[in-house]
Short mmCIF file of C-alpha atoms in Angstrom, two decimals:
data_model
loop_
_atom_site.label_atom_id
_atom_site.label_comp_id
_atom_site.label_asym_id
_atom_site.label_seq_id
_atom_site.Cartn_x
_atom_site.Cartn_y
_atom_site.Cartn_z
CA MET Y 1 0.00 0.00 0.00
CA ILE Y 2 1.17 3.51 -0.80
CA TYR Y 3 -0.33 6.23 1.35
CA LEU Y 4 -0.50 9.68 -0.26
CA ASP Y 5 -3.43 11.18 1.62
CA ASN Y 6 -1.25 13.08 4.07
CA PRO Y 7 -3.21 16.35 3.64
CA ALA Y 8 -6.12 14.52 5.33
CA THR Y 9 -3.98 13.03 8.07
CA SER Y 10 -0.55 11.49 8.49
CA MET Y 11 -1.47 7.83 8.80
CA LYS Y 12 1.96 6.53 9.78
CA LYS Y 13 2.99 7.85 13.20
CA PRO Y 14 6.50 7.94 14.72
CA SER Y 15 7.14 5.16 17.22
CA VAL Y 16 7.77 7.74 19.96
CA VAL Y 17 4.20 8.97 19.46
CA ILE Y 18 2.73 5.46 19.57
CA ASP Y 19 4.83 4.72 22.67
CA ALA Y 20 3.70 7.93 24.36
CA MET Y 21 0.07 7.22 23.49
CA CYS Y 22 0.25 3.68 24.90
CA LYS Y 23 2.22 4.64 27.99
CA ASN Y 24 0.00 7.59 28.83
CA THR Y 25 -3.20 5.65 28.18
CA LEU Y 26 -1.90 3.08 30.65
CA ASN Y 27 -0.50 5.47 33.26
CA CYS Y 28 -2.15 8.82 32.68
CA SER Y 29 -5.78 8.32 31.63
CA VAL Y 30 -6.74 10.95 34.12
CA ASN Y 31 -8.98 13.98 34.27
CA ALA Y 32 -6.30 16.66 34.18
CA GLY Y 33 -6.87 19.63 36.45
CA ARG Y 34 -9.89 18.19 38.21
CA GLY Y 35 -8.80 17.80 41.82
CA GLY Y 36 -5.51 18.13 43.60
CA HIS Y 37 -4.47 14.48 43.75
CA TRP Y 38 -1.28 13.21 42.14
CA ALA Y 39 -3.02 11.60 39.16
CA SER Y 40 -4.90 14.73 38.15
CA LEU Y 41 -1.79 16.86 38.62
CA ARG Y 42 0.34 14.48 36.58
CA GLY Y 43 -2.13 14.90 33.71
CA ALA Y 44 -2.11 18.69 34.13
CA GLU Y 45 1.67 18.66 34.00
CA GLY Y 46 1.59 16.60 30.79
CA ILE Y 47 -0.78 19.08 29.17
CA SER Y 48 1.34 22.00 30.31
CA ASP Y 49 4.46 20.29 28.86
CA THR Y 50 2.75 20.03 25.47
CA GLN Y 51 1.72 23.70 25.63
CA GLU Y 52 5.32 24.65 26.33
CA VAL Y 53 6.80 22.63 23.50
CA LEU Y 54 4.19 24.04 21.08
CA ALA Y 55 4.81 27.59 22.31
CA ASP Y 56 8.51 27.19 21.62
CA PHE Y 57 7.78 25.61 18.22
CA PHE Y 58 5.48 28.42 17.02
CA ASN Y 59 7.22 31.22 18.97
CA ILE Y 60 4.19 31.88 21.16
CA PRO Y 61 5.08 34.17 24.09
CA ASN Y 62 2.74 32.59 26.67
CA PRO Y 63 2.03 28.82 26.51
CA GLU Y 64 -1.16 29.28 28.52
CA ARG Y 65 -2.74 31.01 25.52
CA ILE Y 66 -2.89 27.65 23.70
CA ALA Y 67 -6.15 25.70 24.04
CA PHE Y 68 -6.46 22.12 22.83
CA THR Y 69 -9.23 20.98 20.51
CA GLN Y 70 -9.93 17.76 18.64
CA ASN Y 71 -8.86 19.18 15.25
CA ALA Y 72 -8.25 22.39 13.29
CA THR Y 73 -11.90 22.68 12.22
CA TYR Y 74 -12.99 22.91 15.84
CA ALA Y 75 -10.29 25.51 16.55
CA LEU Y 76 -11.35 27.61 13.54
CA ASN Y 77 -15.02 27.47 14.58
CA MET Y 78 -14.05 28.45 18.10
CA ALA Y 79 -12.19 31.53 16.83
CA ILE Y 80 -14.70 32.58 14.15
CA ALA Y 81 -17.86 32.12 16.23
CA GLY Y 82 -16.10 33.54 19.27
CA ILE Y 83 -15.04 36.81 17.65
CA LEU Y 84 -17.40 37.67 14.80
CA THR Y 85 -20.99 38.85 15.15
CA ARG Y 86 -23.70 39.67 12.57
CA LYS Y 87 -22.61 43.30 12.21
CA ASP Y 88 -18.99 42.41 11.54
CA HIS Y 89 -17.12 41.83 8.29
CA ALA Y 90 -14.39 39.30 7.63
CA VAL Y 91 -11.84 38.90 4.84
CA ILE Y 92 -11.05 35.40 3.58
CA THR Y 93 -9.50 34.01 0.38
CA SER Y 94 -10.79 31.83 -2.43
CA MET Y 95 -8.40 29.08 -1.32
CA GLU Y 96 -10.13 28.40 1.99
CA HIS Y 97 -11.39 25.09 3.26
CA ASN Y 98 -15.05 24.79 4.24
CA SER Y 99 -13.91 24.87 7.87
CA VAL Y 100 -13.33 28.60 7.30
CA LEU Y 101 -15.94 29.37 4.65
CA ARG Y 102 -18.91 27.74 6.38
CA PRO Y 103 -18.49 29.28 9.85
CA VAL Y 104 -17.81 32.71 8.31
CA HIS Y 105 -20.82 32.36 5.97
CA ARG Y 106 -23.01 31.54 8.97
CA GLN Y 107 -21.60 34.30 11.12
CA CYS Y 108 -21.29 37.62 9.25
CA SER Y 109 -20.70 39.47 5.98
CA TYR Y 110 -17.43 38.68 4.26
CA THR Y 111 -15.27 39.32 1.21
CA ILE Y 112 -13.57 36.51 -0.65
CA VAL Y 113 -10.25 37.68 -2.08
CA GLU Y 114 -9.64 35.83 -5.33
CA ALA Y 115 -6.41 33.97 -5.93
CA ASP Y 116 -5.09 33.50 -9.48
CA ARG Y 117 -5.39 30.20 -11.39
CA GLN Y 118 -2.40 28.79 -9.53
CA GLY Y 119 -3.85 29.64 -6.15
CA VAL Y 120 -1.56 32.62 -5.56
CA ILE Y 121 -2.92 35.44 -3.40
CA THR Y 122 -1.72 39.03 -3.84
CA PRO Y 123 -1.44 40.66 -0.39
CA ALA Y 124 -2.51 44.07 -1.77
CA ASP Y 125 -5.88 42.50 -2.65
CA ILE Y 126 -6.35 41.60 1.01
CA GLU Y 127 -5.66 45.24 1.95
CA ARG Y 128 -8.20 46.47 -0.63
CA ALA Y 129 -10.86 44.16 0.84
CA ILE Y 130 -10.60 45.64 4.34
CA ARG Y 131 -13.63 47.72 5.41
CA PRO Y 132 -14.23 49.91 8.45
CA ASN Y 133 -16.11 47.04 10.15
CA THR Y 134 -13.62 44.30 9.25
CA LYS Y 135 -13.01 42.48 12.51
CA LEU Y 136 -10.97 39.52 11.34
CA VAL Y 137 -8.76 38.49 8.42
CA ILE Y 138 -8.63 34.73 7.94
CA THR Y 139 -6.42 32.80 5.55
CA THR Y 140 -5.11 29.32 5.20
CA HIS Y 141 -1.31 28.99 5.20
CA ALA Y 142 -1.38 26.54 2.29
CA SER Y 143 -4.11 25.25 0.03
CA ASN Y 144 -5.35 21.80 0.98
CA VAL Y 145 -6.18 21.26 -2.70
CA CYS Y 146 -3.07 22.19 -4.69
CA GLY Y 147 -0.47 23.09 -2.03
CA THR Y 148 0.07 26.74 -2.97
CA ILE Y 149 1.39 28.76 -0.03
CA ILE Y 150 -0.37 31.95 1.01
CA PRO Y 151 1.99 34.85 1.89
CA ILE Y 152 1.06 35.01 5.56
CA TYR Y 153 4.00 37.16 6.58
CA GLU Y 154 2.93 39.95 4.19
CA ILE Y 155 -0.75 39.60 5.14
CA GLY Y 156 0.25 39.71 8.82
CA GLN Y 157 1.97 43.06 8.26
CA ILE Y 158 -1.18 44.45 6.60
CA CYS Y 159 -3.25 43.30 9.58
CA ARG Y 160 -0.75 44.98 11.92
CA LYS Y 161 -1.08 48.23 9.95
CA TYR Y 162 -4.88 48.24 10.29
CA GLY Y 163 -4.98 46.77 13.83
CA ILE Y 164 -7.11 43.83 12.71
CA PRO Y 165 -6.59 40.39 14.25
CA TYR Y 166 -5.25 37.76 11.85
CA LEU Y 167 -6.41 34.13 12.09
CA VAL Y 168 -4.25 31.58 10.25
CA ASP Y 169 -5.43 28.07 9.41
CA SER Y 170 -2.24 26.03 9.57
CA ALA Y 171 -3.84 22.61 9.05
CA GLN Y 172 -1.67 22.01 5.96
CA THR Y 173 1.60 23.47 7.27
CA ALA Y 174 2.01 23.04 11.04
CA GLY Y 175 4.97 20.69 11.44
CA ILE Y 176 5.97 21.11 7.79
CA ILE Y 177 6.67 24.80 7.23
CA HIS Y 178 8.15 27.15 9.83
CA ILE Y 179 5.60 29.35 11.61
CA ASP Y 180 6.58 32.23 13.89
CA THR Y 181 3.48 33.86 15.34
CA GLU Y 182 5.36 36.95 16.50
CA LYS Y 183 7.27 37.73 13.31
CA MET Y 184 4.27 36.89 11.13
CA ASN Y 185 1.89 38.88 13.35
CA ILE Y 186 -0.48 35.95 13.76
CA SER Y 187 -3.11 36.80 16.37
CA LEU Y 188 -4.83 33.42 16.27
CA LEU Y 189 -3.34 30.18 15.02
CA ALA Y 190 -5.53 27.12 14.40
CA PHE Y 191 -3.55 23.91 14.02
CA SER Y 192 -4.22 20.23 13.67
CA GLY Y 193 -2.06 17.90 15.72
CA HIS Y 194 -2.64 14.79 13.64
CA LYS Y 195 -1.34 15.96 10.24
CA GLY Y 196 2.14 17.45 9.79
CA LEU Y 197 2.76 17.55 13.53
CA MET Y 198 2.49 13.73 13.48
CA GLY Y 199 0.41 13.52 16.66
CA PRO Y 200 -2.56 11.25 17.35
CA LEU Y 201 -5.95 11.67 15.67
CA GLY Y 202 -8.29 13.86 17.68
CA THR Y 203 -5.67 16.47 18.50
CA GLY Y 204 -5.47 20.11 17.46
CA GLY Y 205 -5.51 23.50 19.04
CA LEU Y 206 -5.95 27.24 18.95
CA TYR Y 207 -3.48 29.91 19.99
CA VAL Y 208 -5.12 33.18 21.07
CA ARG Y 209 -2.85 36.17 21.47
CA GLU Y 210 -2.89 38.06 24.76
CA GLY Y 211 -5.53 40.80 24.64
CA ILE Y 212 -7.91 38.97 22.29
CA ARG Y 213 -11.06 37.68 23.91
CA ILE Y 214 -13.02 34.80 22.47
CA ASN Y 215 -16.61 34.17 23.44
CA PRO Y 216 -16.38 30.43 24.18
CA LEU Y 217 -18.29 28.09 21.87
CA ILE Y 218 -18.69 25.55 24.67
CA VAL Y 219 -19.03 26.37 28.35
CA GLY Y 220 -19.14 24.09 31.38
CA GLY Y 221 -16.82 22.43 33.85
CA THR Y 222 -13.27 23.71 33.89
CA GLY Y 223 -12.14 22.52 37.32
CA THR Y 224 -11.95 26.14 38.46
CA GLU Y 225 -14.30 28.85 39.82
CA SER Y 226 -17.04 26.28 40.40
CA LYS Y 227 -19.31 28.72 42.24
CA ASN Y 228 -19.28 31.12 39.31
CA LYS Y 229 -22.20 30.79 36.87
CA ASN Y 230 -20.12 32.48 34.20
CA GLN Y 231 -17.30 30.76 32.36
CA PRO Y 232 -13.87 31.67 33.83
CA GLU Y 233 -12.01 34.29 31.78
CA THR Y 234 -8.62 32.68 32.40
CA MET Y 235 -6.90 30.97 29.49
CA PRO Y 236 -6.80 28.11 28.73
CA ASP Y 237 -9.63 27.18 31.13
CA MET Y 238 -12.01 29.51 29.30
CA LEU Y 239 -11.75 27.27 26.21
CA HIS Y 240 -11.20 23.95 28.02
CA SER Y 241 -14.66 22.86 29.16
CA GLY Y 242 -15.03 19.14 29.77
CA THR Y 243 -12.49 16.37 30.08
CA LEU Y 244 -9.46 16.70 27.85
CA ASN Y 245 -7.89 13.85 25.90
CA THR Y 246 -4.86 13.82 28.18
CA PRO Y 247 -2.93 10.83 26.73
CA ALA Y 248 -3.32 12.12 23.16
CA ILE Y 249 -2.27 15.65 24.09
CA MET Y 250 0.80 14.26 25.86
CA ALA Y 251 1.59 12.15 22.78
CA LEU Y 252 1.25 15.31 20.66
CA GLY Y 253 4.01 16.81 22.81
CA ALA Y 254 6.22 13.81 21.99
CA ALA Y 255 5.40 14.31 18.30
CA VAL Y 256 6.42 17.98 18.30
CA ARG Y 257 9.70 17.14 20.05
CA TYR Y 258 10.29 14.52 17.34
CA ILE Y 259 9.67 17.08 14.55
CA LYS Y 260 12.00 19.56 16.27
CA ASP Y 261 14.74 16.94 16.45
CA ILE Y 262 14.48 16.26 12.72
CA GLY Y 263 14.33 19.97 11.84
CA ILE Y 264 11.34 21.54 10.14
CA GLU Y 265 13.42 22.98 7.27
CA LYS Y 266 14.42 19.45 6.26
CA ILE Y 267 10.81 18.29 6.29
CA ASP Y 268 9.69 21.30 4.28
CA GLU Y 269 12.39 20.76 1.67
CA LYS Y 270 11.81 17.02 1.39
CA GLU Y 271 8.05 17.28 0.84
CA ARG Y 272 8.32 20.26 -1.49
CA ARG Y 273 10.95 18.56 -3.68
CA LEU Y 274 8.85 15.42 -3.98
CA ALA Y 275 5.87 17.56 -4.98
CA GLU Y 276 7.89 19.52 -7.54
CA GLU Y 277 9.17 16.30 -9.09
CA LEU Y 278 5.69 14.80 -9.18
CA TYR Y 279 4.31 17.98 -10.74
CA GLU Y 280 6.94 17.88 -13.48
CA LYS Y 281 6.54 14.17 -14.23
CA LEU Y 282 2.75 14.31 -14.32
CA SER Y 283 2.88 17.40 -16.56
CA ASN Y 284 4.89 15.37 -19.10
CA ILE Y 285 2.17 12.72 -19.43
CA ASP Y 286 -0.19 13.31 -22.35
CA GLY Y 287 -3.73 13.93 -21.25
CA VAL Y 288 -2.87 14.92 -17.68
CA THR Y 289 -3.58 18.37 -16.25
CA VAL Y 290 -1.72 19.47 -13.11
CA TYR Y 291 -2.89 22.40 -10.97
CA GLY Y 292 -1.19 25.00 -8.79
CA LEU Y 293 2.44 26.11 -8.78
CA ALA Y 294 5.06 23.89 -10.41
CA ASN Y 295 7.67 24.89 -7.87
CA GLY Y 296 8.68 27.43 -5.25
CA SER Y 297 6.00 28.62 -2.92
CA ARG Y 298 4.25 25.31 -2.37
CA ASN Y 299 4.07 22.39 0.04
CA GLY Y 300 3.91 18.65 -0.65
CA THR Y 301 0.39 18.53 -2.10
CA VAL Y 302 -0.25 18.09 -5.84
CA ALA Y 303 -3.63 18.16 -7.62
CA PHE Y 304 -4.17 16.70 -11.09
CA ASN Y 305 -6.70 15.18 -13.44
CA ILE Y 306 -6.54 12.64 -16.23
CA ASP Y 307 -8.56 14.00 -19.15
CA ASN Y 308 -11.99 12.48 -19.60
CA ILE Y 309 -11.94 10.59 -16.30
CA ASP Y 310 -13.78 11.78 -13.26
CA SER Y 311 -11.36 12.51 -10.40
CA GLN Y 312 -13.16 10.13 -8.03
CA GLU Y 313 -12.91 7.37 -10.62
CA THR Y 314 -9.17 7.97 -11.05
CA ALA Y 315 -8.73 7.83 -7.27
CA ASP Y 316 -10.75 4.62 -7.20
CA ILE Y 317 -8.62 3.00 -9.94
CA LEU Y 318 -5.41 4.04 -8.16
CA ASN Y 319 -6.72 2.52 -4.95
CA ARG Y 320 -8.18 -0.68 -6.44
CA ASP Y 321 -5.61 -1.57 -9.08
CA TYR Y 322 -2.41 -0.03 -7.68
CA GLY Y 323 -2.91 0.17 -3.93
CA ILE Y 324 -2.29 3.90 -3.94
CA ALA Y 325 -4.34 5.96 -1.46
CA VAL Y 326 -5.15 9.41 -2.88
CA ARG Y 327 -8.31 11.49 -2.69
CA GLY Y 328 -10.56 12.61 -5.55
CA GLY Y 329 -13.44 15.10 -5.54
CA TYR Y 330 -13.57 18.54 -4.01
CA HIS Y 331 -11.63 18.10 -0.74
CA CYS Y 332 -14.15 20.20 1.24
CA SER Y 333 -12.97 23.24 -0.70
CA TYR Y 334 -15.14 23.87 -3.74
CA ILE Y 335 -14.16 27.54 -3.94
CA ALA Y 336 -10.50 26.54 -4.30
CA HIS Y 337 -11.44 24.21 -7.16
CA GLN Y 338 -13.37 27.03 -8.81
CA THR Y 339 -10.28 29.20 -8.46
CA ILE Y 340 -7.84 26.77 -10.05
CA GLY Y 341 -10.31 25.61 -12.71
CA SER Y 342 -11.07 22.08 -11.52
CA ASP Y 343 -14.65 22.69 -10.45
CA LYS Y 344 -16.25 20.44 -13.08
CA SER Y 345 -15.25 17.19 -11.44
CA GLY Y 346 -12.80 18.13 -8.73
CA ALA Y 347 -9.26 16.77 -8.88
CA VAL Y 348 -7.07 13.93 -7.69
CA ARG Y 349 -4.95 15.01 -4.74
CA ALA Y 350 -1.68 13.36 -3.81
CA GLY Y 351 0.07 14.68 -0.72
CA PHE Y 352 3.51 13.71 0.49
CA GLY Y 353 4.33 13.32 4.15
CA LEU Y 354 7.32 12.84 6.36
CA TYR Y 355 7.66 9.16 5.52
CA SER Y 356 6.94 9.42 1.76
CA THR Y 357 9.58 8.13 -0.65
CA ARG Y 358 10.69 8.68 -4.25
CA HIS Y 359 9.75 5.09 -4.95
CA GLU Y 360 6.14 5.93 -4.01
CA LEU Y 361 6.28 8.96 -6.29
CA GLU Y 362 7.49 6.81 -9.20
CA GLU Y 363 4.80 4.20 -8.55
CA LEU Y 364 2.16 6.92 -8.74
CA VAL Y 365 3.61 8.37 -11.96
CA ASN Y 366 3.72 4.90 -13.58
CA ALA Y 367 0.15 4.20 -12.54
CA VAL Y 368 -1.14 7.54 -13.89
CA ASN Y 369 0.76 6.89 -17.12
CA LYS Y 370 -0.95 3.52 -17.57
CA ILE Y 371 -4.42 4.81 -16.70
CA SER Y 372 -3.97 7.72 -19.08
CA LYS Y 373 -2.86 5.45 -21.93
CA ASN Y 374 -5.85 3.17 -21.38
CA THR Y 375 -8.24 6.06 -21.89
CA ARG Y 376 -6.84 7.08 -25.25
CA MET D 1 5.98 26.52 60.39
CA SER D 2 5.23 28.91 57.55
CA ASP D 3 5.01 28.46 53.79
CA LEU D 4 4.13 30.63 50.84
CA LEU D 5 0.82 30.00 49.15
CA VAL D 6 0.55 31.42 45.64
CA VAL D 7 -3.00 31.44 44.25
CA VAL D 8 -3.15 31.32 40.44
CA GLY D 9 -5.92 31.31 37.83
CA SER D 10 -5.62 27.80 36.41
CA VAL D 11 -3.99 24.46 36.96
CA THR D 12 -1.80 25.26 33.95
CA SER D 13 -0.43 28.35 35.68
CA ALA D 14 0.11 26.36 38.86
CA THR D 15 1.95 23.60 37.04
CA ARG D 16 4.16 26.07 35.16
CA LEU D 17 5.03 27.96 38.32
CA ALA D 18 5.86 24.78 40.25
CA LYS D 19 8.04 23.59 37.37
CA ARG D 20 9.87 26.92 37.20
CA LEU D 21 10.51 26.88 40.93
CA ALA D 22 11.87 23.35 40.80
CA LYS D 23 14.04 24.05 37.75
CA TYR D 24 15.40 27.53 38.42
CA GLY D 25 14.33 28.50 41.91
CA ASP D 26 16.20 25.71 43.65
CA THR D 27 13.20 24.99 45.84
CA LYS D 28 10.51 22.35 46.02
CA ALA D 29 7.00 23.44 45.20
CA ARG D 30 3.71 21.61 45.24
CA VAL D 31 0.48 22.21 43.33
CA ILE D 32 -2.54 21.99 45.61
CA ASN D 33 -6.20 22.92 45.55
CA THR D 34 -6.64 26.36 47.08
CA PRO D 35 -8.09 26.13 50.62
CA GLU D 36 -11.83 26.83 50.56
CA LYS D 37 -11.54 29.97 52.72
CA LEU D 38 -9.30 31.56 50.02
CA GLY D 39 -11.06 30.07 47.00
CA GLY D 40 -13.41 32.95 46.35
CA SER D 41 -15.58 31.73 43.48
CA GLY D 42 -14.94 28.05 44.02
CA CYS D 43 -12.24 25.55 43.10
CA SER D 44 -8.88 26.95 42.16
CA TYR D 45 -5.22 26.00 42.25
CA SER D 46 -2.27 27.25 44.25
CA VAL D 47 1.40 26.57 44.58
CA SER D 48 2.79 25.88 48.00
CA ALA D 49 6.47 26.82 48.21
CA ASP D 50 9.18 27.66 50.68
CA LEU D 51 9.09 31.19 52.13
CA SER D 52 12.53 31.91 50.69
CA SER D 53 11.23 31.65 47.13
CA GLU D 54 9.12 34.84 47.28
CA ALA D 55 11.60 37.01 45.41
CA PHE D 56 12.10 34.40 42.71
CA ILE D 57 8.34 34.10 42.24
CA ARG D 58 7.83 37.84 41.96
CA ASN D 59 10.69 38.27 39.49
CA ASN D 60 10.24 35.23 37.25
CA LEU D 61 6.60 35.10 36.32
CA GLN D 62 7.11 34.84 32.53
CA GLY D 63 3.44 35.42 31.77
CA ILE D 64 2.11 33.37 34.70
CA SER D 65 -0.76 35.31 36.19
CA ILE D 66 -0.87 35.35 40.00
CA LYS D 67 -4.05 36.24 41.88
CA LYS D 68 -2.74 36.39 45.44
CA ILE D 69 0.29 35.52 47.54
CA TYR D 70 -0.19 34.46 51.15
CA ILE D 71 2.04 33.39 53.97
CA GLU D 72 0.48 30.30 55.48
CA GLU D 73 0.98 30.08 59.19
CA ILE D 74 0.14 26.88 61.04
CA VAL D 75 -0.51 27.22 64.73
CA GLY D 76 -1.54 23.94 66.30
CA LYS D 77 -4.38 22.66 64.14
CA GLU D 78 -5.28 26.08 62.77
CA ARG D 79 -4.06 27.56 59.50
CA TYR D 80 -3.86 31.31 59.06
CA TYR D 81 -3.27 33.14 55.80
CA HIS D 82 -1.59 36.54 55.64
CA ASP D 83 -2.05 38.38 52.36
CA ILE D 84 1.30 39.73 51.09
CA SER D 85 0.21 40.29 47.49
#
């Protein structure tokens, strides 16, 4: 089996993560921060350790401003519903996932800044979209469809200039491409723990910069201020109602330490080079269309179509006849497909991960070659 | 016998402070539930530490938000708390 659905989740996990998950399930399946006994405090310490390693990784000044969620979608909803109201306006891009588009569409008025056919966003277009009542600018860091990177540093500087908070969806880049919340002026960072960060499924989080208040999506037991009918204002308790997945969060900490040991620049380069090579090789096959940027500002995700075959059918043939796991269709991001011109039948998406190899790339290219020949 | 009792806003703050004291403050610290009479709006967390660590605590907060600092005085079976915030 060849697994190239890494943009959805990194299926293969490092052994240190599996070890941490097993060990902590055995020894630390506790309700962290509920009570003062040793078990509860051991869990709280494990969660705090993961906050600290993430804070160092993303250059977040105060680890306590990181709240854990089960995925990036939950974190994005928490931020969008917690900040925007009916009278507000938001700026998003045409490369967003539905986890941004849908909550924004439900919440307030918004402007979609159009990317070009390769998914490239011009920062000046973001600036032009800002209105007097714009309360939040939200962009993905990289397209989950074709891998094009959004210039978040430049957009962050525009947000600084106008004093507007900037929410970045890093589902496709956390653990793959360097993120510095301070330099990039990121006010809110939504991340998934189970993709590039190589943590367990059901992990993710939201960083909220000091001074930004989020109206919590969920309220309830936090283990603190029990007599108070209102949700505590202290972070992370304010966003941590209910029992946390302590063993998984602790295993996420092990995963981030593992990524740091390897070096994020190496991961970035490896995945990008594989994607560039795949892009080039697929482009040379007659009857194949490849989307997004050929090289440069991209991550390890490549979108393509074989002419006259529905993308879902191509994905099905690759799975059934070649044992290659890729994803067809619209990838929960129809507006991105409209932008890059694949909205008729979606596209086939192949995404490299930390453990992907050149052999897997070649197997995919050979398979696409054969399928393409069979259709002509 | 007297100890410092540092009341913080969350178990995360308490854990971070205790870790910092153990690592850099050269003193043992313990996370405990705040005594009911100091709890205010209900359950909260505190760090119990040696009296000598007061200066370190005040100078090395690194974003840890402290609500109150008390000196805990134990006389017989009674515990008294003196606010030195």
